[in-house]
Structure formats: structure tokens, C-alpha cells
Coordinates of C-alpha atoms in Angstrom, one line a residue:
Chain A
X406 CA -33.3 -15.1 -29.3
X407 CA -34.2 -11.6 -30.3
X408 CA -33.0 -9.7 -27.3
X409 CA -34.2 -6.3 -26.0
X410 CA -33.7 -3.1 -27.9
X411 CA -31.7 -0.2 -26.4
X412 CA -32.2 3.3 -28.1
X413 CA -29.8 6.1 -27.2
X414 CA -32.0 9.2 -28.0
X415 CA -29.0 11.6 -27.6
X416 CA -27.0 10.0 -30.4
X417 CA -29.7 8.1 -32.3
X418 CA -27.9 4.8 -32.0
X419 CA -29.8 1.4 -31.5
X420 CA -28.4 -1.9 -30.3
X421 CA -29.7 -5.2 -29.0
X422 CA -29.1 -6.5 -25.5
X423 CA -29.1 -10.3 -24.9
X424 CA -30.3 -11.9 -21.7
X425 CA -27.9 -11.3 -18.8
X426 CA -25.8 -8.7 -20.8
X427 CA -25.2 -5.3 -19.4
X428 CA -26.1 -2.3 -21.7
X429 CA -22.5 -1.3 -22.0
X430 CA -21.3 -4.8 -22.9
X431 CA -24.0 -5.2 -25.6
X432 CA -23.0 -1.8 -27.0
X433 CA -19.3 -2.7 -27.1
X434 CA -19.9 -6.1 -28.7
X435 CA -21.9 -4.6 -31.5
X436 CA -19.2 -2.0 -32.2
X437 CA -21.5 0.9 -31.3
X438 CA -19.7 3.9 -29.6
X439 CA -22.5 6.0 -28.0
X440 CA -21.6 5.7 -24.3
X441 CA -18.0 6.2 -23.0
X442 CA -16.4 3.0 -21.8
X443 CA -14.4 3.1 -18.6
X444 CA -13.6 0.3 -16.1
X445 CA -16.7 -1.8 -16.9
X446 CA -17.0 -2.6 -13.2
X447 CA -19.3 0.1 -11.8
X448 CA -16.4 1.9 -10.3
X449 CA -15.3 4.9 -12.3
X450 CA -18.6 6.5 -13.4
X451 CA -17.5 7.0 -17.0
X452 CA -20.5 5.3 -18.6
X453 CA -23.2 7.2 -16.7
X454 CA -26.5 7.4 -18.6
X455 CA -30.1 8.3 -17.9
X456 CA -32.7 5.7 -18.6
X457 CA -35.8 7.6 -19.7
X458 CA -38.0 4.7 -20.5
X459 CA -38.1 1.0 -19.6
X460 CA -37.3 -1.4 -16.8
X461 CA -33.9 -2.7 -15.7
X462 CA -32.0 -4.4 -12.9
X463 CA -28.9 -2.9 -11.4
X464 CA -25.7 -4.6 -10.2
X465 CA -23.3 -3.0 -7.7
X466 CA -22.2 0.5 -8.5
X467 CA -20.0 3.0 -6.8
X468 CA -22.1 5.1 -4.5
X469 CA -20.1 8.1 -5.5
X470 CA -21.2 7.9 -9.1
X471 CA -24.6 6.3 -8.6
X472 CA -26.1 7.4 -5.3
X473 CA -29.6 6.2 -4.4
X474 CA -31.2 9.5 -5.4
X475 CA -29.6 9.3 -8.8
X476 CA -30.7 5.7 -9.4
X477 CA -34.2 6.9 -8.5
X478 CA -34.0 9.3 -11.4
X479 CA -32.7 6.6 -13.8
X480 CA -29.1 7.9 -13.6
X481 CA -27.1 4.8 -13.6
X482 CA -23.9 3.2 -15.0
X483 CA -24.4 1.4 -18.3
X484 CA -21.9 -1.3 -17.3
X485 CA -24.1 -2.4 -14.4
X486 CA -27.6 -2.3 -15.8
X487 CA -29.4 -5.3 -17.2
X488 CA -32.6 -4.5 -19.2
X489 CA -35.9 -6.2 -18.4
X490 CA -37.8 -4.4 -21.2
X491 CA -36.7 -2.3 -24.2
X492 CA -34.9 0.8 -23.0
X493 CA -34.6 4.4 -24.1
X494 CA -31.4 6.0 -22.7
X495 CA -29.7 9.4 -23.0
X496 CA -26.2 10.6 -22.4
X497 CA -25.5 13.0 -19.4
X498 CA -22.5 15.3 -19.2
X499 CA -20.5 14.6 -16.1
X500 CA -18.6 16.9 -13.8
X501 CA -15.9 14.3 -13.7
X502 CA -15.5 14.4 -17.4
X503 CA -15.1 18.2 -17.3
X504 CA -12.4 17.7 -14.7
X505 CA -10.8 15.0 -16.8
X506 CA -10.6 17.4 -19.7
X507 CA -8.8 19.9 -17.7
X508 CA -6.2 17.3 -16.8
X509 CA -5.8 16.0 -20.4
X510 CA -5.6 19.6 -21.6
X511 CA -2.8 20.3 -19.1
X512 CA -1.0 17.1 -20.1
X513 CA -1.2 17.9 -23.8
Chain B
X1496 CA 16.4 4.5 1.5
X1497 CA 18.3 7.4 3.1
X1498 CA 15.8 8.0 5.9
X1499 CA 15.1 4.3 6.6
X1500 CA 11.9 3.9 4.5
X1501 CA 12.7 0.5 2.9
X1502 CA 10.0 -0.5 0.4
X1503 CA 6.3 -0.7 -0.5
X1504 CA 4.7 -2.9 2.1
X1505 CA 1.0 -3.0 1.5
X1506 CA -2.0 -1.4 -0.2
X1507 CA -5.6 -1.5 1.1
X1508 CA -8.1 -1.5 -1.8
X1509 CA -11.9 -0.9 -1.5
X1510 CA -14.1 -3.2 -3.5
X1511 CA -17.8 -3.4 -4.2
X1512 CA -18.1 -7.2 -3.8
X1513 CA -15.6 -8.9 -1.6
X1514 CA -15.8 -12.5 -2.9
X1515 CA -15.8 -11.4 -6.5
X1516 CA -12.6 -9.4 -5.7
X1517 CA -10.9 -12.2 -3.9
X1518 CA -11.5 -14.5 -6.9
X1519 CA -10.0 -11.9 -9.2
X1520 CA -6.9 -11.3 -7.1
X1521 CA -6.3 -15.0 -6.3
X1522 CA -7.6 -17.1 -9.3
X1523 CA -6.7 -14.6 -12.0
X1524 CA -3.7 -12.7 -10.6
X1525 CA -2.2 -15.5 -8.5
X1526 CA -2.1 -13.8 -5.1
X1527 CA -2.5 -16.1 -2.1
X1528 CA -5.1 -15.5 0.6
X1529 CA -3.3 -15.5 4.0
X1530 CA -6.0 -14.3 6.4
X1531 CA -9.3 -12.5 7.1
X1532 CA -10.1 -10.2 10.1
X1533 CA -13.2 -9.4 12.1
X1534 CA -13.8 -6.3 10.1
X1535 CA -14.3 -8.6 7.1
X1536 CA -11.0 -7.6 5.4
X1537 CA -9.1 -10.2 3.3
X1538 CA -5.3 -10.3 3.4
X1539 CA -3.3 -11.5 0.4
X1540 CA 0.3 -11.8 -0.7
X1541 CA 2.3 -12.6 -3.8
X1542 CA 4.5 -15.7 -3.5
X1543 CA 8.0 -14.1 -3.3
X1544 CA 7.0 -11.7 -0.6
X1545 CA 8.4 -12.6 2.9
X1546 CA 5.8 -10.9 5.0
X1547 CA 2.3 -12.1 5.7
X1548 CA 0.4 -9.8 3.4
X1549 CA 0.8 -7.0 0.8
X1550 CA -2.8 -6.5 -0.4
X1551 CA -5.8 -5.9 1.9
X1552 CA -9.3 -5.9 0.3
X1553 CA -12.1 -4.1 2.1
X1554 CA -15.7 -4.2 1.0
X1555 CA -17.2 -0.7 0.6
X1556 CA -19.8 1.1 -1.4
X1557 CA -17.2 3.1 -3.4
X1558 CA -14.0 1.5 -4.9
X1559 CA -10.5 3.1 -4.6
X1560 CA -7.5 3.0 -2.4
X1561 CA -7.7 3.5 1.4
X1562 CA -3.9 3.8 1.9
X1563 CA -0.5 2.5 0.8
X1564 CA 2.0 1.5 3.5
X1565 CA 5.8 1.5 3.4
X1566 CA 8.0 -0.7 5.5
X1567 CA 10.7 1.1 7.6
X1568 CA 14.0 -0.6 8.6
X1569 CA 13.5 -0.4 12.4
X1570 CA 11.7 1.2 15.3
X1571 CA 14.3 3.9 15.7
X1572 CA 13.8 5.0 12.1
X1573 CA 10.1 4.9 12.5
X1574 CA 10.3 7.2 15.6
X1575 CA 12.6 9.6 13.7
X1576 CA 10.3 9.6 10.6
X1577 CA 7.3 10.4 12.7
X1578 CA 9.1 13.3 14.3
X1579 CA 10.3 14.6 10.9
X1580 CA 6.8 14.5 9.5
X1581 CA 5.4 16.4 12.4
X1582 CA 8.3 19.0 12.2
X1583 CA 7.5 19.4 8.5
X1584 CA 3.9 20.2 9.5
X1585 CA 2.3 17.0 8.4
X1586 CA -0.5 15.7 10.7
X1587 CA 0.1 12.1 11.7
X1588 CA -2.2 9.5 13.2
X1589 CA -1.0 6.6 15.2
X1590 CA -2.7 3.3 14.4
X1591 CA -2.2 0.7 17.1
X1592 CA -0.5 -2.7 16.6
X1593 CA -3.0 -5.4 15.5
X1594 CA -5.4 -3.0 13.7
X1595 CA -4.1 -4.8 10.5
X1596 CA -3.7 -8.4 11.6
X1597 CA -0.1 -9.4 12.5
X1598 CA 1.2 -5.9 11.7
X1599 CA 2.8 -3.6 14.2
X1600 CA 1.9 0.0 14.9
X1601 CA 1.5 2.3 11.9
X1602 CA 2.0 6.0 11.4
X1603 CA -0.6 7.3 9.0
X1604 CA -0.5 10.7 7.2
X1605 CA -2.0 12.4 4.2
X1606 CA -0.1 14.3 1.5
X1607 CA -1.3 17.3 -0.5
X1608 CA -2.3 15.2 -3.5
X1609 CA -5.1 13.9 -1.2
X1610 CA -3.7 10.3 -0.6
X1611 CA -3.1 8.5 2.7
X1612 CA 0.1 6.7 3.4
X1613 CA 1.5 4.7 6.3
X1614 CA 4.9 3.7 7.7
X1615 CA 5.4 0.6 9.8
X1616 CA 8.3 -1.6 10.8
X1617 CA 6.8 -4.9 12.1
X1618 CA 4.8 -7.4 10.2
X1619 CA 4.7 -11.2 10.6
X1620 CA 7.5 -12.8 8.6
X1621 CA 6.0 -15.8 7.0
X1622 CA 8.7 -16.3 4.3
X1623 CA 8.2 -16.9 0.6
X1624 CA 5.1 -18.9 -0.1
X1625 CA 5.6 -22.6 -1.1
X1626 CA 9.4 -22.7 -1.0
X1627 CA 11.7 -23.6 1.9
X1628 CA 14.1 -21.1 3.4
X1629 CA 17.0 -23.5 3.0
X1630 CA 17.9 -24.9 -0.4
X1631 CA 14.8 -23.3 -2.0
X1632 CA 13.4 -24.5 -5.3
X1633 CA 13.1 -22.0 -8.2
X1634 CA 9.3 -21.5 -7.7
X1635 CA 6.4 -23.2 -5.9
X1636 CA 3.9 -25.5 -7.6
X1637 CA 0.3 -24.7 -7.1
X1638 CA 0.3 -21.0 -8.1
X1639 CA -2.8 -19.8 -10.0
X1640 CA -3.4 -17.5 -13.0
X1641 CA -0.8 -14.8 -13.7
X1642 CA 1.4 -16.0 -10.8
X1643 CA 2.2 -12.4 -9.7
X1644 CA 5.7 -12.3 -8.2
X1645 CA 5.3 -9.2 -5.9
X1646 CA 3.3 -6.1 -5.3
X1647 CA 5.5 -3.5 -6.9
X1648 CA 4.1 0.0 -6.8
X1649 CA 1.0 2.3 -7.1
X1650 CA 0.3 5.2 -9.3
X1651 CA -1.9 8.0 -7.9
X1652 CA -3.6 11.0 -9.5
X1653 CA -4.0 14.2 -7.7
X1654 CA -3.1 17.9 -7.4
X1655 CA -0.1 19.6 -5.6
X1656 CA 2.6 17.4 -7.0
X1657 CA 5.4 19.8 -5.8
X1658 CA 4.2 19.8 -2.2
X1659 CA 3.8 16.0 -2.4
X1660 CA 7.3 15.7 -3.8
X1661 CA 8.7 17.7 -0.8
X1662 CA 7.3 15.2 1.7
X1663 CA 8.4 12.1 -0.2
X1664 CA 11.9 13.3 -1.1
X1665 CA 12.8 15.7 1.7
X1666 CA 11.2 13.9 4.6
X1667 CA 10.8 10.3 3.6
X1668 CA 14.1 9.9 1.6
X1669 CA 12.7 8.9 -1.8
X1670 CA 14.5 10.1 -4.9
X1671 CA 13.2 11.3 -8.2
X1672 CA 13.8 8.6 -10.9
X1673 CA 11.8 9.9 -13.7
X1674 CA 9.6 12.9 -14.5
X1675 CA 7.4 14.6 -17.2
X1676 CA 7.9 18.4 -17.5
X1677 CA 5.8 21.0 -19.2
X1678 CA 7.6 23.6 -21.3
X1679 CA 7.7 26.0 -18.4
X1680 CA 9.3 23.4 -16.1
X1681 CA 6.1 22.4 -14.2
X1682 CA 6.3 18.8 -13.2
X1683 CA 3.2 16.9 -14.2
X1684 CA 4.4 13.4 -13.5
X1685 CA 6.8 12.2 -10.8
X1686 CA 8.2 8.7 -10.4
X1687 CA 9.8 8.2 -7.0
X1688 CA 12.0 5.3 -5.8
X1689 CA 13.7 4.0 -2.7
X1690 CA 15.7 1.4 -4.4
X1691 CA 17.3 0.6 -7.8
X1692 CA 13.7 0.0 -9.1
X1693 CA 12.4 2.5 -11.7
X1694 CA 9.7 3.4 -9.2
X1695 CA 8.2 2.5 -5.9
X1696 CA 5.4 5.1 -6.2
X1697 CA 4.3 7.5 -8.9
X1698 CA 2.0 10.6 -9.1
X1699 CA 0.4 12.2 -12.1
X1700 CA -1.2 15.7 -12.0
X1701 CA -5.0 15.7 -11.9
X1702 CA -7.4 18.3 -10.6
X1703 CA -9.4 16.1 -8.3
X1704 CA -7.7 14.9 -5.0
X1705 CA -7.0 11.4 -3.9
X1706 CA -7.6 9.4 -7.0
X1707 CA -6.3 5.8 -7.5
X1708 CA -4.9 5.0 -10.9
X1709 CA -3.5 1.5 -10.4
X1710 CA -1.7 -1.1 -8.2
X1711 CA 1.0 -2.9 -10.0
X1712 CA 2.4 -6.4 -9.7
X1713 CA 5.7 -7.7 -11.1
X1714 CA 6.1 -10.6 -13.5
X1715 CA 9.4 -12.0 -14.6
X1716 CA 9.2 -12.0 -18.4
X1717 CA 7.4 -10.6 -21.5
X1718 CA 6.1 -14.1 -22.1
X1719 CA 4.4 -13.9 -18.7
X1720 CA 2.8 -10.6 -19.7
X1721 CA 1.5 -12.2 -22.9
X1722 CA 0.2 -15.1 -20.8
X1723 CA -1.5 -12.6 -18.5
X1724 CA -3.2 -11.1 -21.6
X1725 CA -4.4 -14.6 -22.6
X1726 CA -5.9 -15.1 -19.1
X1727 CA -7.6 -11.7 -19.2
X1728 CA -9.4 -12.8 -22.4
X1729 CA -10.1 -16.4 -21.1
X1730 CA -11.8 -14.9 -18.0
X1731 CA -13.6 -12.0 -19.9
X1732 CA -11.9 -9.6 -17.6
X1733 CA -12.2 -5.9 -18.4
X1734 CA -9.0 -4.8 -20.2
X1735 CA -7.6 -1.3 -20.3
X1736 CA -4.6 -1.4 -22.7
X1737 CA -1.7 -3.7 -23.6
X1738 CA 0.3 -5.7 -23.9
X1739 CA 2.6 -2.8 -24.8
X1740 CA 5.7 -1.0 -23.5
X1741 CA 5.9 2.3 -21.6
X1742 CA 8.4 5.0 -22.6
X1743 CA 8.5 6.1 -18.9
X1744 CA 10.5 3.3 -17.1
X1745 CA 10.5 1.3 -20.4
X1746 CA 8.6 -1.5 -18.6
X1747 CA 6.5 -4.0 -20.6
X1748 CA 3.0 -4.0 -19.4
X1749 CA -0.7 -4.8 -19.5
X1750 CA -3.5 -2.9 -17.7
X1751 CA -6.9 -4.3 -16.7
X1752 CA -9.6 -3.7 -14.1
X1753 CA -10.7 -5.7 -11.0
X1754 CA -14.5 -6.4 -10.8
X1755 CA -15.1 -3.1 -9.0
X1756 CA -13.2 -1.0 -11.5
X1757 CA -9.9 -0.6 -9.7
X1758 CA -7.1 -0.7 -12.3
X1759 CA -4.4 -3.3 -12.0
X1760 CA -1.1 -3.6 -13.9
X1761 CA 1.2 -6.6 -14.4
X1762 CA 4.6 -5.7 -15.9
X1763 CA 8.1 -7.0 -16.5
X1764 CA 11.4 -5.3 -17.2
X1765 CA 12.0 -1.6 -16.7
X1766 CA 15.0 0.5 -16.1
X1767 CA 17.2 0.6 -13.0
X1768 CA 18.9 3.4 -11.1
X1769 CA 21.9 3.9 -8.9
X1770 CA 22.5 7.0 -6.8
X1771 CA 24.8 8.5 -9.5
X1772 CA 22.0 8.4 -12.1
X1773 CA 20.2 11.6 -13.0
X1774 CA 16.4 11.6 -13.2
X1775 CA 15.1 10.7 -16.7
X1776 CA 13.0 13.5 -18.2
X1777 CA 10.1 13.3 -20.7
X1778 CA 8.7 16.4 -22.3
X1779 CA 4.9 16.9 -21.9
X1780 CA 4.5 17.2 -25.7
X1781 CA 5.9 13.6 -25.9
X1782 CA 3.5 12.3 -23.3
X1783 CA 1.9 9.9 -25.8
X1784 CA 5.2 8.1 -26.4
X1785 CA 6.2 8.4 -22.7
X1786 CA 3.1 6.5 -21.7
X1787 CA 2.6 4.1 -24.6
X1788 CA 5.9 3.7 -26.4
X1789 CA 4.4 1.7 -29.3
X1790 CA 1.1 3.5 -30.0
X1791 CA 2.6 7.0 -29.2
X1792 CA -0.8 8.4 -28.5
X1793 CA -2.7 8.9 -25.3
X1794 CA -5.7 6.7 -24.7
X1795 CA -8.3 8.9 -22.9
X1796 CA -9.4 6.0 -20.7
X1797 CA -5.9 5.6 -19.3
X1798 CA -5.7 9.3 -18.4
X1799 CA -9.2 9.8 -17.0
X1800 CA -10.7 6.5 -15.7
X1801 CA -9.9 6.4 -11.9
X1802 CA -11.3 5.1 -8.7

């Protein structure tokens, strides 16, 4: 099986997603590090990306990190999307990540 | 336990898919389902616990922790604690008996870190699961997965640690067992206890209010922690870090996530305290070693991935 191609246009990385595999899982299995890995359960919002091209199915995601209006714009959690076609994705900076940096800065 | 708050009693966790979560907490972690209610919540306990439940799962569209509850020795202490909270300026809410099945009335309040807590004194005593009260065997047969021994503590992330400390220590009677201090003396982590345990609850400073870092369950041995790690791989469960040892509390541990992204810990060992012990202090510049004693470096996911 060939699988579907995922292209991250922010970082230039490519990887292949097999049937039933989430984008994040495929990325992790191939040792690619172009999307941050958090809980892998749709809960923490760490792996939020924007899908700019292609079709996909969504699993359950925290409404806080992927509200309906964001999903509409293709802003989804990589751990909970399953490609139906080849995908082009991009990274999005998160307010949560900015907050997190403040904490880690204080803690360092 | 100076003010009559005895021990952690329960935690209500929000999950995205109830049945997936029940499978995780029972088949993998070894908790036992004891009931369900008409709000759709599922009640679970670990086998050595004497009351009916310690974990409540609620399906919601955002994971996280609704509240953590502490058991109080008796009704007189509960009445006094409610008065003390009100006198301290804390808003309290009375939750009637039966709102949680087979649990008496609860006093709910929020602390400045943004987390909700409860005090209660009555919950149905069902005894340890699978063993008799008289001449009990060492352990019951039929436990699943990690065979968690008990719900032990939670770690919460939020701001206002000093104001939160005041409520826990000065009103509720917890003591400080361990802390992380910045060079200027600012406390950025506080581990609080009611017992000889290294912690019954912990807080780490974070800008955003009310975040849930993990719920932790006790195992007996390091071998059990390694076996938990095997089970995490066998079930392709999302791992965070471990097996390793913490500097803080010196517990031996592994962290992983439930199917909705709430972090769980199972651990063994850890330090003990008596009232003549001074708090243990870690310096913030040694935080890597304080958190992961072997790696001695912070893992960004551990510090920032929260529900």
C-alpha cells in the first residue's frame, strides 16, 4: 500500500500516512518532527495545524482547541485527523504555546 | 490532618468519549467500575479503597478535571471547615447529598489557582474490592492491567500559588512537604500533604488558570511500574515519559495519557514525612533534576501539555 502524502509547507517536510493512521501518528512513526507532539488524544491542542489542501476525517477533539468555526477553516489537531486524499498542512502559532513559554521561562 | 481533612477522596475527570475512557481506566489501569448515574457519569475505584468510588468520568466536549474532593473525618469538622472557608473569604457552594451517587453533601469552593475542590464526610463504605474484611487474602484475583492500588493525588497547574497555599495550609490544615523556589524566594511548585505521604496534592506555577496536569495512582513496586510500561506499549497507549524517578518526592514513575489527553501517572515508592520534618526544597535552577532525576533535563511536553 502506498498511502497518502502529507506535505508541511511551513517546514518543507513530507511523510506518508497509511489507511486509518492519524497525521500525527504517521509523522511520529517516520521520525519526522514538524508538528509538536502533545497528548495524542485531541485534548491538549499542542499539535494544532491548518490543512490548506485536501480532504480528511476528524475524530473527537477538545472544543476549546478545535471549535467548529476553526474546523471550518481547516484548523484541526493533527492527532485526530485521518486523510482521505493527499494533504498540504501548515503550522500555526498558538496562544497556548506563548503562555507555555512564559511558564517554562519562569521555571528556568 | 490538623483541621479534620483526612485524605483525597475523589476526582471527576472530563473525557471526550466515555466508553473509550472507561476501557482505559478499567482494562489498562485496573480500576473497577462500581456504578453509573442518570447524568451518564461512570464511577470507578481502585481495589484497596474502602469507599464506593474515587474516580468519576463525565463525557464532555473538552477534557480536564471538574473537581477533586477530600474526605473529612466527621460532620462537625465539615461544618467547622465550611465556616472557616467563609470566614477566610472563600465562596462556598453546597452540593446536596446524592448528587454524586451514594455520597453525602459536599462543600465546593474554588481556589485562586482556578481549580475547584470539595469536602465531604459521607460516602458508601463498600470495603476493599475482592477481599473479605475478616482474614483478608493478600490481593484479589481478577484485577486487570496495571492493578492500580489506590487513587493517590493530583497535580494542578495555575497562577497564585501563594494565595492557594494560604487556603490549603491555613484553612484546610495541609502542610508543605516539598517546594521549588526561585532565587528570590518565589515558590513555583508546592507539594502539600495531610498524612505521612510525600503529597496528597501538588501545584506548579502556570499563567493560565485551572489546568489539570495529572491524576496519580499508586503501585506497590518498581517491577509493577515496569509492567505498567509494558502494558502501555502493548495497548499502543500515548506515553509521556518514563519509567524514571522524580527528584521531588523521589517516587518511581511513568506518565501516559488517557484517550482524551488527560495525563495519568502510576508510581511507587516516594519519601515520607512526620510532623517534625522540615519541607524539602529544590532550587529552580535544578528543576530538570527535581522533576526527572535520571535525565536531569526538562521535557517540554511535561511542562506544557495540560488539559
